[in-house]
């Protein structure tokens, strides 16, 4: 019998080749890609059972799951396609975290590391992960296009300004995903934050009680390293600077100088602090708006032989792990807990309350003492 000009033996060969879908290339047989169905057929179970082995392990016995996995490994089956699975479930398995500096800075900043540890631990408990999203390079603005197209189940931030957080909230609302801020206290935005003004005021009052009337505040007004610059108070109109306004209020009329040398880093504190200490009439106290910068100031003082706290008091904010061993007086906050609570709000839209202000505490250590005007 002939069919389309082919002998029966040739027809059988074609059928077999089609059945096994083996492709011969330069003498190498490339077998067909294993699928969920082929694994199920090999194990002798339904495709749903193989799917459950990966997605619903509680539905199968340990022995059956191991048999499925061993067969999948032998056949070269990598498991269900995560992209297809996410499309079916409507979830991506990750949460976006907006960071107001470069990604490299996020890994060197102790505050960011502790916050992300808390947030990451919360989402990790449900099998999700974190996707760090930096702001636009240069102008540090929220990249609206990136936020609109990045596949995430929700958004959080690390120290965005109020206007930036409001912009993120608008995009999150459009996408119908949750957004929880770690800073913004806008009543329309879910947040886990601090009363920065009250915290700053407590630290200012601590220094005022010690008699300090000339104080320098080292801050990260710019988002890049630069020359030391004295900043006018009226330039700090952004809500983000409530901590500094609180400090000034607590100092109750003291002479305050704001000094900036770039972003939040040890080097910034070291350079700005050194500049302040080299002035003819230096202050009796220097405040770093973070512990990282305060520790930089402390190193600058030691390098110049300035006795802390007899000649100069130094304080910081946050109470990072390095603050205690250095004896740094600081305004402590629960950083890791803050991140964890942000994660819990992201995961549970019914969790209440949706706006939480965490407590702070002035931890007095050996870097503060009574003002000594004779040494200033």
C-alpha positions as a printed Julia matrix, in Angstrom:
376×3 Matrix{Float64}:
  0.0    0.0    0.0
  1.23   3.47  -0.86
  0.17   6.71   0.72
  1.17  10.05  -0.8
  4.01   8.28  -2.51
  5.48   6.84   0.71
  6.04   3.21   1.56
  4.4    1.77   4.73
  7.76   1.52   6.5
  8.37   5.23   5.95
  4.89   6.03   7.3
  5.61   4.1   10.51
  8.9    5.96  10.97
  7.18   9.32  10.54
  4.49   8.38  13.06
  7.11   7.31  15.59
  9.13  10.47  15.1
  6.03  12.58  15.54
  5.03  10.67  18.65
  8.35  11.08  20.42
  9.09  14.48  18.84
 12.79  13.72  18.75
 14.81  16.15  16.68
 18.11  15.05  15.16
 20.73  17.75  14.9
 24.28  16.89  13.92
 23.93  13.41  15.33
 22.46  14.51  18.68
 18.95  13.48  19.69
 17.11  16.31  21.46
 14.18  14.82  23.36
 10.92  16.74  23.83
 10.66  19.11  26.79
  9.03  17.48  29.79
  5.66  18.85  30.83
  3.38  18.53  33.81
  1.29  16.02  31.83
  4.28  13.87  30.88
  5.42  13.76  34.52
  1.88  12.78  35.58
  1.79  10.0   32.97
  5.17   8.66  34.11
  4.17   8.65  37.79
  0.71   7.27  36.99
 -1.29  10.1   38.56
 -3.42  12.96  37.29
 -1.9   16.32  36.2
 -3.77  17.92  39.14
 -1.83  15.69  41.54
  1.5   16.84  40.08
  0.33  20.45  40.33
 -0.58  19.93  43.99
  2.89  18.56  44.68
  4.27  22.02  43.83
  1.46  24.34  44.86
 -0.52  22.53  47.57
  1.88  20.11  49.27
 -0.5   19.52  52.17
 -2.82  17.65  49.77
 -0.29  14.83  49.13
  1.63  12.34  51.22
  5.34  12.9   51.64
  6.1    9.7   49.73
  3.98  10.69  46.71
  5.49  14.21  46.6
  9.0   12.77  46.61
  8.09  10.38  43.8
  6.7   13.27  41.74
  9.83  15.38  42.33
 12.22  12.51  41.54
 10.37  11.8   38.29
 10.31  15.48  37.37
 14.05  15.7   37.96
 14.73  12.61  35.86
 12.61  13.91  32.98
 13.97  17.44  33.25
 10.71  19.1   34.26
 11.5   22.44  36.04
  8.12  22.86  37.71
  5.09  25.07  36.92
  5.82  28.3   35.07
  5.76  31.03  37.74
  4.71  33.72  35.27
  1.71  31.71  34.08
  0.84  30.8   37.66
  0.96  34.46  38.69
 -1.28  35.44  35.79
 -3.84  32.87  36.89
 -3.72  33.88  40.55
 -3.5   37.62  39.96
 -0.49  37.8   42.33
  3.23  38.27  41.68
  4.68  37.06  44.97
  6.66  40.26  45.54
  6.21  43.69  47.11
  7.89  46.84  45.83
  9.86  49.05  48.22
 10.66  52.58  47.12
 13.98  53.86  48.43
 15.0   57.52  48.31
 18.67  56.86  47.5
 20.65  54.53  45.24
 20.42  50.78  45.75
 24.07  50.63  46.81
 23.28  53.1   49.59
 20.4   50.93  50.78
 22.8   48.09  51.59
 25.25  50.36  53.44
 22.67  52.29  55.47
 22.09  50.58  58.85
 18.61  52.09  59.22
 17.52  50.82  55.79
 19.01  47.37  56.47
 17.18  47.02  59.8
 13.9   48.31  58.36
 14.1   45.96  55.37
 14.91  43.05  57.69
 11.63  43.62  59.51
  9.62  44.14  56.33
 11.27  41.21  54.59
 10.62  38.9   57.52
  6.91  39.74  57.45
  6.4   39.07  53.74
  8.73  36.07  53.76
  6.41  34.33  56.2
  3.81  34.09  53.43
  6.28  33.1   50.72
  6.68  36.54  49.15
  9.77  38.67  48.49
 10.85  42.3   48.16
 11.72  44.29  45.06
 13.76  47.46  45.77
 12.81  50.39  43.55
 15.11  53.45  43.71
 13.92  56.91  42.75
 15.02  58.47  39.47
 18.76  59.08  39.43
 19.74  62.73  39.62
 16.47  64.4   40.5
 15.31  61.68  42.95
 11.73  61.89  41.75
  9.28  59.0   41.79
  9.52  57.17  38.46
  5.84  56.99  37.6
  6.36  54.8   34.53
  8.3   52.21  36.52
  5.65  52.1   39.24
  2.87  51.62  36.72
  4.48  48.66  34.97
  6.39  46.89  37.75
  4.52  43.68  38.71
  4.09  43.81  42.5
  1.31  42.96  44.96
  1.79  46.16  46.96
  4.12  49.07  47.67
  5.99  50.41  50.69
  8.65  53.07  51.13
 11.76  53.87  53.12
 11.79  57.54  54.09
 10.01  59.21  51.17
  8.87  62.78  51.59
  5.19  63.51  52.04
  4.72  64.71  48.46
  6.49  61.62  47.1
  4.34  59.31  49.24
  1.18  61.05  48.02
  2.28  60.45  44.43
  2.87  56.76  45.14
 -0.52  56.49  46.81
 -2.2   57.86  43.69
 -0.52  55.23  41.51
 -1.29  52.44  43.99
 -4.95  53.46  44.0
 -5.04  53.36  40.21
 -3.51  49.89  40.23
 -5.77  48.71  43.08
 -2.83  47.54  45.19
 -2.03  48.56  48.79
  0.57  51.16  49.73
  1.95  51.59  53.25
  4.32  54.44  54.03
  7.02  54.33  56.68
  7.07  58.11  57.09
  4.13  60.04  55.69
  1.46  60.91  58.27
 -1.18  61.93  55.74
 -4.52  60.61  57.13
 -5.38  59.38  53.64
 -2.32  57.08  53.55
 -1.73  53.94  55.61
  1.5   54.43  57.55
  3.73  53.2   60.35
  5.75  56.2   61.48
  7.03  58.4   64.25
  6.07  61.78  65.65
  9.27  63.31  64.32
  8.48  66.75  65.68
  7.92  65.39  69.19
 11.06  63.26  68.98
 13.15  66.19  67.83
 11.7   68.33  70.58
 12.62  65.75  73.25
 16.23  65.76  72.06
 16.29  69.55  71.92
 14.96  69.75  75.47
 17.63  67.3   76.64
 20.37  69.57  75.27
 18.66  72.7   76.61
 18.55  71.22  80.13
 22.31  70.68  79.86
 22.72  74.4   79.12
 23.57  74.21  75.42
 22.8   77.55  73.73
 24.9   77.21  70.57
 24.07  74.08  68.59
 24.9   72.87  65.08
 22.65  70.39  63.3
 24.28  68.21  60.63
 21.68  67.11  58.09
 21.36  65.41  54.7
 19.64  68.18  52.8
 21.03  66.99  49.44
 21.02  63.45  48.09
 24.64  63.46  46.94
 28.02  64.17  48.48
 29.04  67.8   48.12
 30.77  70.74  49.74
 29.77  71.83  53.22
 26.91  74.32  53.08
 25.04  76.28  55.72
 21.28  75.86  55.18
 18.69  78.49  56.11
 15.86  77.19  58.28
 13.23  78.54  55.9
 14.49  76.14  53.21
 13.23  73.22  55.3
  9.6   73.61  54.32
  9.09  69.93  53.39
  7.13  67.96  55.97
 10.01  65.49  56.07
 12.02  67.95  58.19
  9.66  67.94  61.18
 12.47  66.39  63.26
 14.64  69.49  62.81
 11.81  71.92  63.55
 11.14  69.9   66.72
 14.81  70.15  67.69
 14.77  73.92  67.27
 11.57  74.21  69.31
 13.06  72.1   72.11
 16.23  74.21  72.19
 13.98  77.16  73.06
 15.73  80.1   71.44
 19.25  78.68  71.25
 21.51  79.77  68.39
 21.16  77.0   65.79
 23.25  76.47  62.65
 22.16  73.95  60.0
 25.05  72.37  58.09
 24.83  70.04  55.09
 27.47  68.06  53.21
 25.39  65.54  51.28
 23.39  62.39  51.82
 22.99  60.34  54.97
 26.43  58.77  55.44
 29.3   58.6   57.91
 31.49  60.67  55.59
 28.86  63.42  55.51
 28.9   63.67  59.3
 32.69  63.52  59.36
 33.14  66.34  56.83
 30.33  68.56  58.11
 31.31  67.96  61.74
 34.95  68.71  60.98
 33.98  71.96  59.28
 31.91  73.03  62.3
 34.72  72.2   64.74
 37.23  74.19  62.69
 35.18  77.39  63.04
 36.45  80.07  65.39
 33.34  80.03  67.6
 32.31  76.43  67.54
 29.06  75.23  69.18
 28.87  73.33  72.45
 26.73  70.6   70.89
 26.36  68.99  67.47
 23.28  67.02  66.43
 23.36  64.47  63.63
 19.9   63.85  62.17
 20.91  60.17  62.06
 23.27  58.06  64.14
 25.39  57.41  61.05
 26.18  61.1   60.68
 26.54  61.64  64.44
 29.18  58.89  64.52
 30.98  60.69  61.69
 30.96  63.87  63.79
 32.33  61.89  66.74
 35.26  60.67  64.63
 35.97  64.22  63.47
 36.03  65.41  67.1
 38.4   62.63  68.17
 40.72  63.4   65.28
 40.96  67.02  66.49
 41.47  66.05  70.11
 38.11  67.51  71.2
 37.01  65.98  74.5
 33.48  64.51  74.26
 31.41  65.34  76.3
 33.53  67.77  78.41
 34.14  70.14  75.49
 31.43  69.03  73.07
 28.18  67.06  73.25
 27.1   64.93  70.29
 23.7   63.3   69.73
 22.07  61.28  66.97
 18.76  59.69  66.0
 17.63  56.05  65.47
 19.77  53.97  67.9
 21.41  51.73  65.3
 23.56  48.85  66.65
 26.78  50.91  66.47
 25.35  53.67  68.68
 25.48  51.72  71.93
 29.15  50.63  71.8
 30.12  54.19  70.79
 28.29  55.59  73.82
 26.21  57.83  71.56
 23.24  59.63  73.07
 20.41  59.15  70.62
 16.65  59.19  70.08
 15.83  55.47  69.88
 13.09  54.07  67.7
 11.98  50.46  66.98
 13.38  50.29  63.43
 12.94  46.58  62.72
  9.48  46.53  64.29
  8.56  49.49  62.11
  9.41  47.52  58.97
  7.6   44.44  60.25
  4.41  46.41  60.92
  4.54  47.93  57.43
  4.68  44.38  56.06
  1.74  43.24  58.17
 -0.42  46.12  56.93
  0.54  45.29  53.33
 -0.43  41.64  53.78
 -3.69  42.21  55.64
 -5.95  44.98  54.29
 -8.34  44.41  57.21
 -5.72  44.88  59.92
 -6.39  47.82  62.21
 -5.31  50.49  62.92
 -4.02  51.61  59.52
 -2.09  54.61  60.9
  0.34  53.86  63.73
  2.76  56.21  65.52
  5.52  54.29  67.28
  7.12  55.44  70.54
 10.58  57.02  70.77
 12.94  57.44  73.7
 15.98  59.6   74.43
 18.79  57.22  75.41
 21.34  59.24  77.34
 24.85  57.86  77.02
 28.35  59.27  77.46
 28.47  61.67  74.48
 26.36  64.35  76.21
 27.19  66.5   79.2
 26.79  70.05  80.54
 27.66  72.86  78.14
 31.2   74.21  78.55
 31.34  77.66  76.98
 35.01  78.1   77.88
 36.01  75.39  75.41
 33.81  76.56  72.52
